[in-house]
Short mmCIF file of C-alpha atoms in Angstrom, two decimals:
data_model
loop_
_atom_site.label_atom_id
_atom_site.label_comp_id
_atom_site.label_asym_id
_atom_site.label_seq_id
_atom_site.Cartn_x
_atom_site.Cartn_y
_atom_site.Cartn_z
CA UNK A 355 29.77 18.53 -9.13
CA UNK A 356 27.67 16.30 -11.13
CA UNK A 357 25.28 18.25 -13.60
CA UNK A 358 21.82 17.38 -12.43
CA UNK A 359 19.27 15.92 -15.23
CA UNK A 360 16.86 18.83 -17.02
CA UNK A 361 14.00 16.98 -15.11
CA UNK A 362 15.55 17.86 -11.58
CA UNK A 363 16.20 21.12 -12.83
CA UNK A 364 12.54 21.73 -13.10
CA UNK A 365 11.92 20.63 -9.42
CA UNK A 366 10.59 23.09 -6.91
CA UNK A 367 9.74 23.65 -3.49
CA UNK A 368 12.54 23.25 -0.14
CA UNK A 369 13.47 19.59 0.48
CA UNK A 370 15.17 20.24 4.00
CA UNK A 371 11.89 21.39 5.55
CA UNK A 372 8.80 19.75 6.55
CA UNK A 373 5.63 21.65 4.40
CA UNK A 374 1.85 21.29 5.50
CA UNK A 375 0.41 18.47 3.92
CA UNK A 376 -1.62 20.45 1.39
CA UNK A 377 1.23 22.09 0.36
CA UNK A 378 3.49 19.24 0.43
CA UNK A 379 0.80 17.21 -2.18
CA UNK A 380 1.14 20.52 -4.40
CA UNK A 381 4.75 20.29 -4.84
CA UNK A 382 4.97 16.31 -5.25
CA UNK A 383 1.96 17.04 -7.82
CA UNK A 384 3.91 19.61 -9.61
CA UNK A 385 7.51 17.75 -9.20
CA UNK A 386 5.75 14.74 -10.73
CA UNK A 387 7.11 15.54 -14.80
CA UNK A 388 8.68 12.55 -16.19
CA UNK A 389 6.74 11.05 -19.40
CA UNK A 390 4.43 8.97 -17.78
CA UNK A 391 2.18 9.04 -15.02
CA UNK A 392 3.79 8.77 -12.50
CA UNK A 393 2.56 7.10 -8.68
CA UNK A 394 2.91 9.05 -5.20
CA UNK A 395 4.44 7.21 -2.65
CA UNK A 396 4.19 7.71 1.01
CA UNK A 397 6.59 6.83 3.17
CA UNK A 398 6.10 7.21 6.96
CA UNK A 399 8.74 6.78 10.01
CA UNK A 400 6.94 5.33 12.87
CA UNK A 401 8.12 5.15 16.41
CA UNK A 402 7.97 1.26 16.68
CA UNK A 403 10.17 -1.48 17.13
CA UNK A 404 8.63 -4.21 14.70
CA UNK A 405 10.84 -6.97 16.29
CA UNK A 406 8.83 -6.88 19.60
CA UNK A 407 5.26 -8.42 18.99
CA UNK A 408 3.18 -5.83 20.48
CA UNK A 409 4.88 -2.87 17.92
CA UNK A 410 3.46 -4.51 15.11
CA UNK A 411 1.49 -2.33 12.26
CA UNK A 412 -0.54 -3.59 9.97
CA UNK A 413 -3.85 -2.95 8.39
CA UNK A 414 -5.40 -2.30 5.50
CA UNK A 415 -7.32 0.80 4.42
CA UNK A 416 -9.28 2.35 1.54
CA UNK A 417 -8.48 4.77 -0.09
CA UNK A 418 -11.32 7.24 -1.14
CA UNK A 419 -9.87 8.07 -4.47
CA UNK A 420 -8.71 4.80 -5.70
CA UNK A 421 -4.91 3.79 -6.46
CA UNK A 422 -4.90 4.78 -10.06
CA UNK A 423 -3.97 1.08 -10.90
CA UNK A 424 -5.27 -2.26 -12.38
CA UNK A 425 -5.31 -4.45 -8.81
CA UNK A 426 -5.08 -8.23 -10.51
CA UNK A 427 -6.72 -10.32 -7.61
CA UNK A 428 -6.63 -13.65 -7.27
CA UNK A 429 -9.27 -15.58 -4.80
CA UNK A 430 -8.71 -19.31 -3.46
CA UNK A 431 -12.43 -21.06 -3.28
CA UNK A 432 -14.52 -23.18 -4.71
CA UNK A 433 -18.39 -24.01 -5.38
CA UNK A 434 -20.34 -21.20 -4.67
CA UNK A 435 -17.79 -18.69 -3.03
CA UNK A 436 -16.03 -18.99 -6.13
CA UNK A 437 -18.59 -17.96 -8.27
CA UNK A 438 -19.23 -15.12 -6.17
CA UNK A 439 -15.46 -13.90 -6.34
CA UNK A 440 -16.00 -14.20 -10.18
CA UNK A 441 -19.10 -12.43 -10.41
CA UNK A 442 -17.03 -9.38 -8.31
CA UNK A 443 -14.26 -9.27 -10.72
CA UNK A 444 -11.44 -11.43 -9.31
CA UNK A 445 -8.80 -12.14 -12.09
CA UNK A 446 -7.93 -15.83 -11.22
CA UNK A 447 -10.19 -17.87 -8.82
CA UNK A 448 -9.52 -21.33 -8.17
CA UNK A 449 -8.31 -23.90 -5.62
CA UNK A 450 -6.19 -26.77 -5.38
CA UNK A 451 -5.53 -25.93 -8.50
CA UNK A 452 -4.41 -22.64 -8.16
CA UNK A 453 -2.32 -23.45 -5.09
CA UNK A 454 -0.79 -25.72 -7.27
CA UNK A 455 -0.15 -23.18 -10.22
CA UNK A 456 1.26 -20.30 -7.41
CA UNK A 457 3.72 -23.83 -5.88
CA UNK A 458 4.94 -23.63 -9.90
CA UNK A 459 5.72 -20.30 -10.14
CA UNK A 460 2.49 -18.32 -11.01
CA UNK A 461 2.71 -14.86 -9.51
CA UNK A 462 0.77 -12.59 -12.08
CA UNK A 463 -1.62 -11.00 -9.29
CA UNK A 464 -1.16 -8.12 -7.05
CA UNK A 465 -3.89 -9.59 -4.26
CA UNK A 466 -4.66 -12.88 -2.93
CA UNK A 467 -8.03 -13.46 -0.84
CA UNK A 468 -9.31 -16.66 0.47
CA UNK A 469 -12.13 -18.26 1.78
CA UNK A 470 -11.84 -19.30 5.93
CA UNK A 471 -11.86 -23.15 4.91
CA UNK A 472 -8.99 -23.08 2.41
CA UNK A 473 -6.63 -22.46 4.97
CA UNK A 474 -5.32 -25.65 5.13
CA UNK A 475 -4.44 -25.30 1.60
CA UNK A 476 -3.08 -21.75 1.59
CA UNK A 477 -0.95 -23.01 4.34
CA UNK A 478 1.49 -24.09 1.76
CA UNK A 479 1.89 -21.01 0.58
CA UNK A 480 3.83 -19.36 3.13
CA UNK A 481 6.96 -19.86 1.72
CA UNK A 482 6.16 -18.15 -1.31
CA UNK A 483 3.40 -15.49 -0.90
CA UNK A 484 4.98 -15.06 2.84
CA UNK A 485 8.08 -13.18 1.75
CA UNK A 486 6.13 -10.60 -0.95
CA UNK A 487 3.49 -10.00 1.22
CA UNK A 488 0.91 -11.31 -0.17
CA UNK A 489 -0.25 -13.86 1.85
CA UNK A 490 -4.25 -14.31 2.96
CA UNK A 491 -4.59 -12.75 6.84
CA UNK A 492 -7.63 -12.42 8.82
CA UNK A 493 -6.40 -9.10 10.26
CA UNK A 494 -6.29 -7.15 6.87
CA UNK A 495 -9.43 -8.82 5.49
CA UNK A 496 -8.03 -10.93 3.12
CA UNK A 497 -9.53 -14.33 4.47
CA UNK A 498 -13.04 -13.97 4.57
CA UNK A 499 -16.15 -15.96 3.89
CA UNK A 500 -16.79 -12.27 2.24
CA UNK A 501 -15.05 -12.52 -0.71
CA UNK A 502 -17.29 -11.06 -3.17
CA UNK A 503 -17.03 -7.66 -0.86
CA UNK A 504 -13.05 -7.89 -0.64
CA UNK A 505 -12.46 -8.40 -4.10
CA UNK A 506 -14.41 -5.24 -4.58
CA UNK A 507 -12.56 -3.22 -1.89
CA UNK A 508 -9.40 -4.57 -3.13
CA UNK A 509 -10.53 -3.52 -6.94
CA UNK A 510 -11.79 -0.22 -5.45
CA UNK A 511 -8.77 1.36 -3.68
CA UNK A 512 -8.21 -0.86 -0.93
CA UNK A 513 -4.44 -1.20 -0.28
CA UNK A 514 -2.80 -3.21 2.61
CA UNK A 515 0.11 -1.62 4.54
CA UNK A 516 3.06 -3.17 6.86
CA UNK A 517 5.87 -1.81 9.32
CA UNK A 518 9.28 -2.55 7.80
CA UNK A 519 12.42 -3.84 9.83
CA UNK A 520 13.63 -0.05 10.33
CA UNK A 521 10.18 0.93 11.31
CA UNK A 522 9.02 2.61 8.20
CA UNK A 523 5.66 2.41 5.84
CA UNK A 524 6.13 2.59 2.02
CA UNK A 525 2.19 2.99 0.46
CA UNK A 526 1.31 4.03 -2.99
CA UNK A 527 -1.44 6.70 -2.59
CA UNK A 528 -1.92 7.64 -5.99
CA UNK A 529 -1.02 8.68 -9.15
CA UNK A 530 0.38 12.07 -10.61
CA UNK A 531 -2.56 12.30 -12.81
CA UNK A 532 -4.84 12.75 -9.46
CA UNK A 533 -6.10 15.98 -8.50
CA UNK A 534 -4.89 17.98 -5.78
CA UNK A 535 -7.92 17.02 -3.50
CA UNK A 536 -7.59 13.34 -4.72
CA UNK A 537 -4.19 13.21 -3.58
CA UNK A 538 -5.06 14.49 -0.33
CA UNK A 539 -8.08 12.20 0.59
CA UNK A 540 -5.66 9.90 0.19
CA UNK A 541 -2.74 10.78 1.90
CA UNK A 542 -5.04 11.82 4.67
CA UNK A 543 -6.49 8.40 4.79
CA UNK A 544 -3.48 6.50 4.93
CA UNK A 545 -2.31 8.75 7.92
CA UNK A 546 -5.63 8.19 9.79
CA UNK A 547 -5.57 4.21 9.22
CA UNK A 548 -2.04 4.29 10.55
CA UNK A 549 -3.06 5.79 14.05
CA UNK A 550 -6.27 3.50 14.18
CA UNK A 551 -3.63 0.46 14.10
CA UNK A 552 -1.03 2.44 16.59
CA UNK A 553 0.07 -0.92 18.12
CA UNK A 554 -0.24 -0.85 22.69
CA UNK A 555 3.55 -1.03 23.11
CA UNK A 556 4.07 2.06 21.13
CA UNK A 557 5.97 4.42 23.22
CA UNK A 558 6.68 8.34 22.52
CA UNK A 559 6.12 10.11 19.24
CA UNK A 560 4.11 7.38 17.13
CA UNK A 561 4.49 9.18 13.49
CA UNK A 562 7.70 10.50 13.57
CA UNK A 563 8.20 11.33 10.11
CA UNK A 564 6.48 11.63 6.72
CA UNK A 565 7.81 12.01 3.34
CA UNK A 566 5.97 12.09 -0.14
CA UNK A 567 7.09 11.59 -3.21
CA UNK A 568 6.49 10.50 -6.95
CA UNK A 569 8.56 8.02 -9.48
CA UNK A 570 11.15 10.11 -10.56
CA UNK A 571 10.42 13.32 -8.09
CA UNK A 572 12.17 14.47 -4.96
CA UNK A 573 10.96 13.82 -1.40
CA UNK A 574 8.87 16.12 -0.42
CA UNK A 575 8.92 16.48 3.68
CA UNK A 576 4.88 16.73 5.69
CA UNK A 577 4.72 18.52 8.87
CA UNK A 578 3.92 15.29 11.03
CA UNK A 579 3.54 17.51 14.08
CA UNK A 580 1.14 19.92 12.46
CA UNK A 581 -1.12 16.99 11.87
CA UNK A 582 -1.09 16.02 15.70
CA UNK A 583 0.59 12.54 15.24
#
């Protein structure tokens, strides 16, 4: 049997069982001790079957301690909406010009917003933003004529989550650096949003399971059933 590395050797708590969820952020917290600060991940097992339409999850929710990270955001408008998305903080704002620059290869931003009539250009997009996830939708707030208020959600802790294939949500809630009760405004949050965007054609158990986790830690099992999902 393989000799397990001096960081898993430091791990504690029972990965076979499902904790409470303020236990379960107290273990992850304490698992978290690799050299850098590591971020707590969330992912949750829902009861959905993403290839029918009407079992689709997606939303977007903030989170009430932040991420822990440097959201780069990148806005496509012009004239006066894009001086408002530069006076929020957005990293790159432009617009033919920018579509242009993300057709060529430009990807150095975590967030794209746009403005209602640059549709027609972000259109083009698909191809490319499609695939990572990034690209502008109504439904999660990232095409607005708002875009001085998204950039600052989206700065602020604002995070956008989507049902895989196999029915499972990945969502960084965090960093190991967070306090307990950080941590588990956040997790809490993310569980809540989830069950606000419970699609109609969800049948049975909705959250089925939920496992947290850091970088380098072990999977820490929450009691899903405790929490009355």
């Amino acid at each position: 049997m393989a000799k397990q590395p001096k960081r898993a050797q430091k791990w504690t708590g029972d990965v076979t069982v499902a904790h409470p969820i303020e236990e379960a952020v107290k273990l992850v917290k304490a698992n978290a001790n690799a050299k850098f600060d590591e971020t707590i991940e969330m992912a949750i097992n829902l009861g959905v079957d993403p290839r029918h339409a009407d079992q689709q999850v997606r939303g977007v929710v903030s989170l009430p301690s932040g991420t822990g990270r440097d959201v780069r955001v990148a806005v496509i408008a012009k004239d006066a909406k894009a001086d408002e998305a530069k006076a929020a903080g957005a990293d790159i704002v432009g617009a033919e010009d920018l579509v242009e620059r993300i057709q060529g290869g430009f990807m150095d931003f975590d967030r794209v917003i746009a403005t209602p009539d640059m549709m027609a250009l972000v259109g083009r997009l698909g191809k490319v933003l499609g695939p990572r996830g990034l690209m502008p939708n109504p439904r999660v707030g990232t095409v607005t004529p708002n875009v001085g208020q998204a950039v600052k959600d989206a700065k602020g802790g604002a995070i956008e989550f989507r049902v895989e294939k196999a029915g499972i949500v990945h969502a960084g809630v965090g960093k190991a650096s967070f306090t307990e009760a950080q941590l588990l405004a956040n997790v809490r949050a993310m569980i809540d949003a989830l069950n606000k965007a419970k699609p109609s054609g969800a049948k049975g158990t909705y959250i089925k399971k939920i496992s947290l986790s850091s970088t380098m830690g072990p999977g820490i099992r929450i009691d899903a059933g405790a929490l009355g999902a």
